[in-house]
């Protein structure tokens, strides 16, 4: 999401909707792709997650600071977790991300990313589900793992995910304002404008760690471990605001949608075999285009695999997922959208893109359930599921 995010939100009624590709497109995409509303959630929903525990439950994260549970198609009245007493929300701040531990079924651990009250910080914390109630997490179980100071109110990043390697990845924006005024994304002495990678199962981060609190460990194969002056948590850098990004659940590839400044939105790609250390180019360039020529020294930069401009009203990319669910017409396609226009695109393995529809939604994110079904989250409340017509 962009720095003038609040001003760009269009209040759209969350009415029941079914979107189907028209005739010619439907034939090209199998039996046609549908998008159906399954529930409405108050509090500005931002993300959908599953716990990987076989329960089939869906967890909806709201900007205001709650996590709601959708079970067997019904939205439970009581929150799974309520953090409104400690979350600073509004604009690009709030409860921004959720990830369940790979062994959640055994240890009950879940991790959240939120912006704090008081001193403006990003906080990564661990909570635990109640032992006597799988539908409620204990707000008193918070263990703060990592804090990062935020100089401005925008570009806080958002998504957190566990990789196939069992480590927690954290997408961080460049700290905000406009144009990265302190050149943070390119510098390796801070955690802003980066993709971070930490070990949450250990707590020996050491003195070299840059994060406040430091209740985590640094994976030995992180690319900047042992590099003088560099933060060892960094996995990749040169990002403006990786608001929504994902791993391909089959291949392990990392796909990062990075929100642009004024002209270009982009998708960056990192194959699963990567050893990290990629520089994705901000703020030397925006997309593939020059932005600040005085910030182009250093190592090589990785080109985005997708970019699009703002000429048609688009303004803020929302990253999605490479589809691995039951809809045959979508399998293997990367699905992503734009927050401002509500447009949704599909991209194939060669990153050839095709516009699907303009939904009219403020697309805050996409999400998967355990079966691989894909969901679209409208900031105005609607949760929608992709399907296939007959």
XYZ file of C-alpha atoms in Angstrom:
390
model
C 0.000 0.000 0.000
C 1.135 3.540 -0.702
C 1.962 6.571 1.423
C -1.403 8.229 0.708
C -3.187 4.928 1.350
C -5.965 6.383 3.516
C -6.847 9.011 0.922
C -7.103 6.383 -1.796
C -9.546 4.096 -0.024
C -12.878 4.121 -1.786
C -15.779 3.112 0.411
C -17.499 0.368 -1.553
C -20.548 -1.522 -0.323
C -19.616 -5.150 0.396
C -22.508 -6.760 -1.437
C -22.709 -10.352 -2.611
C -20.849 -10.715 -5.879
C -20.173 -13.369 -8.468
C -17.657 -12.530 -11.178
C -17.327 -14.778 -14.233
C -15.076 -14.394 -17.236
C -17.067 -13.507 -20.380
C -17.406 -16.005 -23.214
C -14.128 -15.789 -25.149
C -11.990 -15.446 -22.031
C -13.901 -18.195 -20.277
C -13.117 -20.616 -23.066
C -9.437 -19.718 -22.852
C -9.434 -20.241 -19.104
C -11.222 -23.573 -18.912
C -14.808 -23.277 -17.697
C -14.463 -19.715 -16.437
C -13.119 -18.253 -13.205
C -15.533 -17.079 -10.518
C -15.106 -14.931 -7.430
C -17.708 -15.411 -4.686
C -18.118 -13.656 -1.379
C -17.936 -16.048 1.582
C -18.149 -13.601 4.499
C -17.803 -9.984 5.617
C -15.425 -8.942 8.398
C -15.382 -5.636 10.293
C -12.211 -3.794 11.272
C -10.596 -3.521 7.806
C -9.475 -7.060 6.933
C -5.930 -7.265 5.613
C -4.967 -10.930 5.328
C -6.207 -14.517 5.236
C -4.155 -17.425 6.613
C -4.446 -21.098 7.534
C -2.680 -22.923 10.364
C -1.665 -26.048 8.468
C -3.065 -28.214 11.255
C -5.713 -30.089 9.294
C -8.584 -28.164 10.904
C -9.672 -26.422 7.703
C -10.068 -23.140 9.609
C -9.347 -19.801 7.973
C -7.949 -16.904 9.999
C -8.694 -13.310 8.976
C -6.350 -10.543 10.153
C -7.819 -7.049 10.600
C -5.972 -3.750 10.611
C -7.703 -2.764 13.850
C -5.906 -5.565 15.713
C -8.042 -8.701 15.762
C -7.790 -12.152 14.219
C -11.117 -13.766 13.359
C -11.838 -17.438 12.648
C -13.893 -18.734 9.752
C -14.863 -22.355 10.426
C -17.020 -24.454 8.097
C -18.205 -21.286 6.372
C -19.237 -19.502 9.582
C -17.448 -16.475 11.030
C -17.108 -16.957 14.775
C -18.344 -14.046 16.874
C -15.429 -14.056 19.333
C -11.966 -13.135 18.033
C -9.255 -15.763 17.984
C -6.898 -13.028 19.220
C -7.614 -9.411 20.166
C -4.603 -7.071 20.251
C -6.400 -3.752 19.944
C -4.994 -2.647 23.296
C -1.438 -2.650 21.884
C -1.811 -2.123 18.109
C -1.555 1.322 16.559
C -3.843 1.228 13.538
C -4.898 3.526 10.728
C -3.511 4.220 7.259
C -0.631 1.807 6.721
C -0.356 0.920 10.401
C -2.093 -1.880 12.248
C -1.974 -5.633 12.664
C -0.318 -6.352 9.338
C 0.786 -9.975 9.202
C 0.289 -13.473 10.632
C 2.217 -16.729 10.287
C 1.685 -20.055 12.013
C 4.687 -22.080 13.139
C 5.330 -25.112 10.883
C 4.703 -27.281 13.965
C 1.647 -25.321 15.085
C -0.292 -28.558 15.627
C 2.328 -29.527 18.209
C 3.461 -26.284 19.862
C 0.522 -23.906 19.237
C 2.793 -20.992 18.260
C 1.702 -18.173 15.966
C 3.572 -15.022 14.989
C 2.264 -11.561 14.201
C 3.579 -8.334 12.727
C 2.070 -5.130 14.090
C 2.840 -1.457 14.617
C 3.079 -0.424 18.248
C 1.446 2.266 20.319
C 3.847 4.756 21.876
C 7.210 4.640 20.135
C 6.544 3.916 16.449
C 7.953 0.457 15.837
C 7.342 -2.702 13.899
C 6.984 -5.562 16.359
C 7.261 -9.272 15.593
C 5.772 -11.295 18.451
C 4.933 -14.874 19.234
C 1.660 -15.953 20.857
C 0.320 -19.341 21.835
C -3.105 -20.885 21.372
C -4.950 -21.733 24.588
C -4.462 -25.362 25.584
C -8.116 -25.657 26.590
C -9.583 -23.921 23.521
C -8.190 -24.251 19.971
C -10.372 -21.327 18.869
C -8.676 -18.768 21.111
C -5.091 -17.613 21.442
C -3.851 -16.218 24.751
C -3.141 -12.452 24.482
C -1.092 -12.714 27.675
C 1.330 -15.182 26.092
C 3.093 -12.542 23.998
C 6.831 -13.004 23.554
C 8.360 -10.077 21.667
C 11.026 -11.395 19.309
C 12.039 -8.367 17.302
C 11.349 -4.641 17.096
C 12.360 -2.214 14.365
C 12.069 1.559 14.690
C 9.847 3.274 12.122
C 10.813 6.886 11.265
C 7.557 7.585 9.381
C 3.996 6.272 9.428
C 4.073 4.561 6.033
C 5.998 1.729 4.336
C 5.873 -0.678 7.247
C 5.856 -3.795 5.077
C 3.329 -6.332 6.298
C 3.580 -9.983 5.319
C 5.477 -12.601 7.298
C 5.791 -16.229 6.176
C 7.709 -19.356 7.072
C 9.793 -20.786 4.257
C 10.283 -24.452 3.495
C 13.546 -24.150 5.466
C 11.581 -23.479 8.669
C 12.852 -19.911 9.034
C 10.617 -16.850 9.398
C 10.831 -14.298 6.578
C 9.786 -10.699 7.259
C 9.146 -8.121 4.530
C 10.123 -4.601 5.623
C 9.392 -1.305 3.879
C 12.019 1.419 3.528
C 10.818 3.411 6.541
C 8.481 5.721 4.694
C 8.087 9.315 3.612
C 8.726 9.466 -0.151
C 11.763 8.500 -2.207
C 13.540 6.799 0.717
C 15.078 10.069 1.995
C 17.720 8.363 4.162
C 18.656 5.774 1.507
C 17.792 2.933 3.887
C 16.734 0.284 1.371
C 20.141 0.233 -0.301
C 22.217 0.340 2.876
C 22.995 -2.879 4.749
C 23.394 -1.269 8.185
C 19.642 -1.237 8.906
C 16.611 -3.518 8.540
C 14.383 -1.242 6.448
C 13.699 -1.885 2.774
C 14.689 -5.520 3.222
C 13.581 -9.116 3.296
C 14.677 -10.536 6.657
C 15.226 -14.187 7.610
C 15.422 -15.311 11.238
C 15.350 -18.507 13.287
C 12.499 -18.310 15.804
C 13.348 -21.622 17.482
C 16.514 -20.226 19.079
C 17.257 -17.008 20.964
C 21.023 -16.517 20.555
C 20.970 -13.673 18.044
C 24.284 -12.294 19.289
C 25.685 -8.769 19.423
C 25.782 -8.367 15.644
C 21.982 -8.494 15.354
C 20.374 -5.177 14.424
C 16.850 -5.820 15.690
C 15.740 -4.518 19.068
C 14.948 -7.244 21.639
C 16.842 -9.920 19.692
C 14.908 -12.959 20.944
C 15.699 -15.011 17.861
C 18.778 -16.395 16.109
C 20.545 -15.739 12.820
C 20.626 -18.640 10.341
C 24.255 -19.491 9.657
C 23.750 -19.327 5.896
C 22.208 -15.846 5.804
C 24.136 -13.963 3.091
C 25.512 -11.160 5.278
C 26.360 -13.163 8.391
C 29.858 -12.106 9.418
C 29.994 -9.146 7.016
C 31.332 -6.058 8.850
C 28.753 -3.291 9.132
C 25.923 -5.388 7.686
C 22.866 -6.586 9.582
C 22.955 -10.397 9.616
C 19.149 -10.658 9.544
C 19.089 -9.418 5.922
C 18.168 -11.957 3.257
C 17.608 -9.510 0.351
C 17.499 -5.721 -0.016
C 16.607 -2.823 -2.302
C 12.860 -3.013 -1.612
C 10.503 -0.047 -1.257
C 7.476 -1.602 0.421
C 6.976 -5.365 0.038
C 3.445 -5.183 1.402
C 2.225 -8.538 0.085
C 4.482 -11.386 -1.008
C 4.402 -15.172 -0.872
C 6.155 -18.481 -1.269
C 5.060 -20.955 -3.922
C 3.817 -23.788 -1.711
C 5.118 -26.408 -4.167
C 8.441 -25.068 -5.428
C 9.439 -22.809 -2.530
C 10.078 -19.892 -4.918
C 9.768 -16.439 -3.346
C 7.553 -13.932 -5.209
C 7.645 -10.332 -3.940
C 5.255 -7.586 -5.015
C 6.984 -4.271 -4.289
C 4.846 -1.118 -4.201
C 6.217 1.660 -6.396
C 6.735 5.380 -5.826
C 4.826 7.397 -8.418
C 5.020 5.544 -11.722
C 5.836 1.818 -11.600
C 4.689 -1.242 -9.682
C 6.771 -4.417 -9.766
C 6.984 -8.124 -8.978
C 10.373 -9.556 -8.010
C 11.291 -13.221 -8.127
C 13.749 -15.317 -6.149
C 14.059 -19.023 -7.021
C 14.014 -21.525 -4.187
C 17.659 -22.418 -4.868
C 18.795 -18.846 -4.151
C 21.299 -18.261 -1.367
C 19.956 -14.756 -0.789
C 21.718 -11.426 -1.046
C 19.743 -10.087 -4.022
C 19.488 -6.333 -4.551
C 16.097 -5.513 -6.094
C 17.117 -2.003 -7.056
C 15.203 0.571 -5.009
C 15.940 3.500 -4.921
C 18.393 3.451 -7.818
C 15.374 2.612 -9.908
C 11.616 2.170 -9.739
C 10.664 -0.981 -11.590
C 13.143 -1.160 -14.476
C 13.309 2.640 -14.771
C 15.893 5.097 -13.371
C 14.892 6.889 -10.176
C 18.032 8.111 -8.365
C 21.208 7.823 -10.442
C 23.321 8.768 -7.425
C 22.196 5.565 -5.672
C 23.271 3.061 -8.292
C 26.739 2.132 -7.083
C 27.399 -1.264 -5.525
C 26.668 -4.729 -6.824
C 24.344 -5.906 -9.584
C 20.598 -5.425 -9.327
C 17.915 -8.005 -10.093
C 15.299 -6.911 -12.626
C 11.611 -7.366 -11.794
C 9.782 -10.106 -13.684
C 6.611 -7.989 -13.952
C 6.027 -4.247 -13.946
C 3.095 -2.000 -14.773
C 2.565 1.751 -14.781
C 0.061 4.163 -13.281
C -1.336 5.551 -16.541
C -4.663 3.715 -16.235
C -5.330 4.583 -12.585
C -3.397 1.727 -10.999
C -1.244 2.902 -8.113
C -0.356 0.175 -5.596
C 0.356 -3.481 -6.306
C -1.042 -6.192 -4.040
C 0.921 -9.390 -4.346
C -0.806 -12.739 -4.450
C 0.081 -16.391 -4.914
C 1.007 -18.889 -7.560
C -2.185 -20.892 -7.589
C -1.929 -24.525 -6.414
C -5.569 -25.243 -5.587
C -8.427 -27.229 -7.127
C -9.430 -24.790 -9.904
C -7.792 -26.308 -12.982
C -7.990 -23.104 -15.039
C -5.824 -21.284 -12.485
C -3.224 -23.918 -11.662
C 0.321 -22.647 -11.974
C -0.735 -19.026 -12.553
C 0.478 -16.202 -10.338
C -2.532 -14.111 -9.254
C -2.053 -10.479 -8.182
C -3.945 -7.195 -8.170
C -3.931 -3.441 -7.683
C -5.305 -1.776 -4.565
C -6.579 1.360 -6.282
C -8.381 -0.006 -9.341
C -9.209 -3.483 -8.051
C -7.809 -5.022 -11.215
C -6.706 -8.664 -11.043
C -4.110 -10.201 -13.351
C -2.854 -13.719 -14.003
C 0.783 -14.437 -14.934
C 2.113 -17.701 -16.330
C 5.474 -19.358 -15.554
C 7.188 -17.121 -18.129
C 5.610 -14.047 -16.460
C 3.371 -13.273 -19.401
C 0.444 -11.390 -17.863
C -3.255 -11.214 -18.667
C -5.796 -8.853 -17.134
C -8.709 -10.816 -15.718
C -11.207 -8.304 -14.331
C -11.541 -4.932 -12.641
C -13.309 -5.969 -9.450
C -13.990 -2.543 -7.934
C -12.451 -3.655 -4.638
C -9.655 -2.131 -2.591
C -7.585 -5.318 -2.729
C -5.662 -5.519 0.546
C -4.308 -9.030 -0.002
C -4.789 -12.538 -1.269
C -4.586 -15.669 0.864
C -4.600 -19.458 0.711
C -6.345 -22.112 2.759
C -4.859 -25.510 3.500
C -6.390 -27.061 0.375
C -4.860 -24.376 -1.841
C -8.048 -22.392 -2.460
C -7.281 -18.739 -3.131
C -9.031 -15.805 -1.445
C -9.204 -12.090 -2.197
C -9.467 -9.655 0.716
C -11.271 -6.336 0.203
C -10.255 -3.712 2.765
C -13.908 -2.680 3.009
C -14.858 -6.020 4.541
C -15.479 -8.674 1.923
C -13.645 -11.997 1.793
C -13.964 -13.678 -1.617
C -12.942 -17.100 -2.921
C -11.850 -17.955 -6.454
C -13.709 -20.820 -8.070
C -14.493 -22.376 -11.410
C -17.825 -22.092 -13.194
C -19.665 -24.909 -14.925
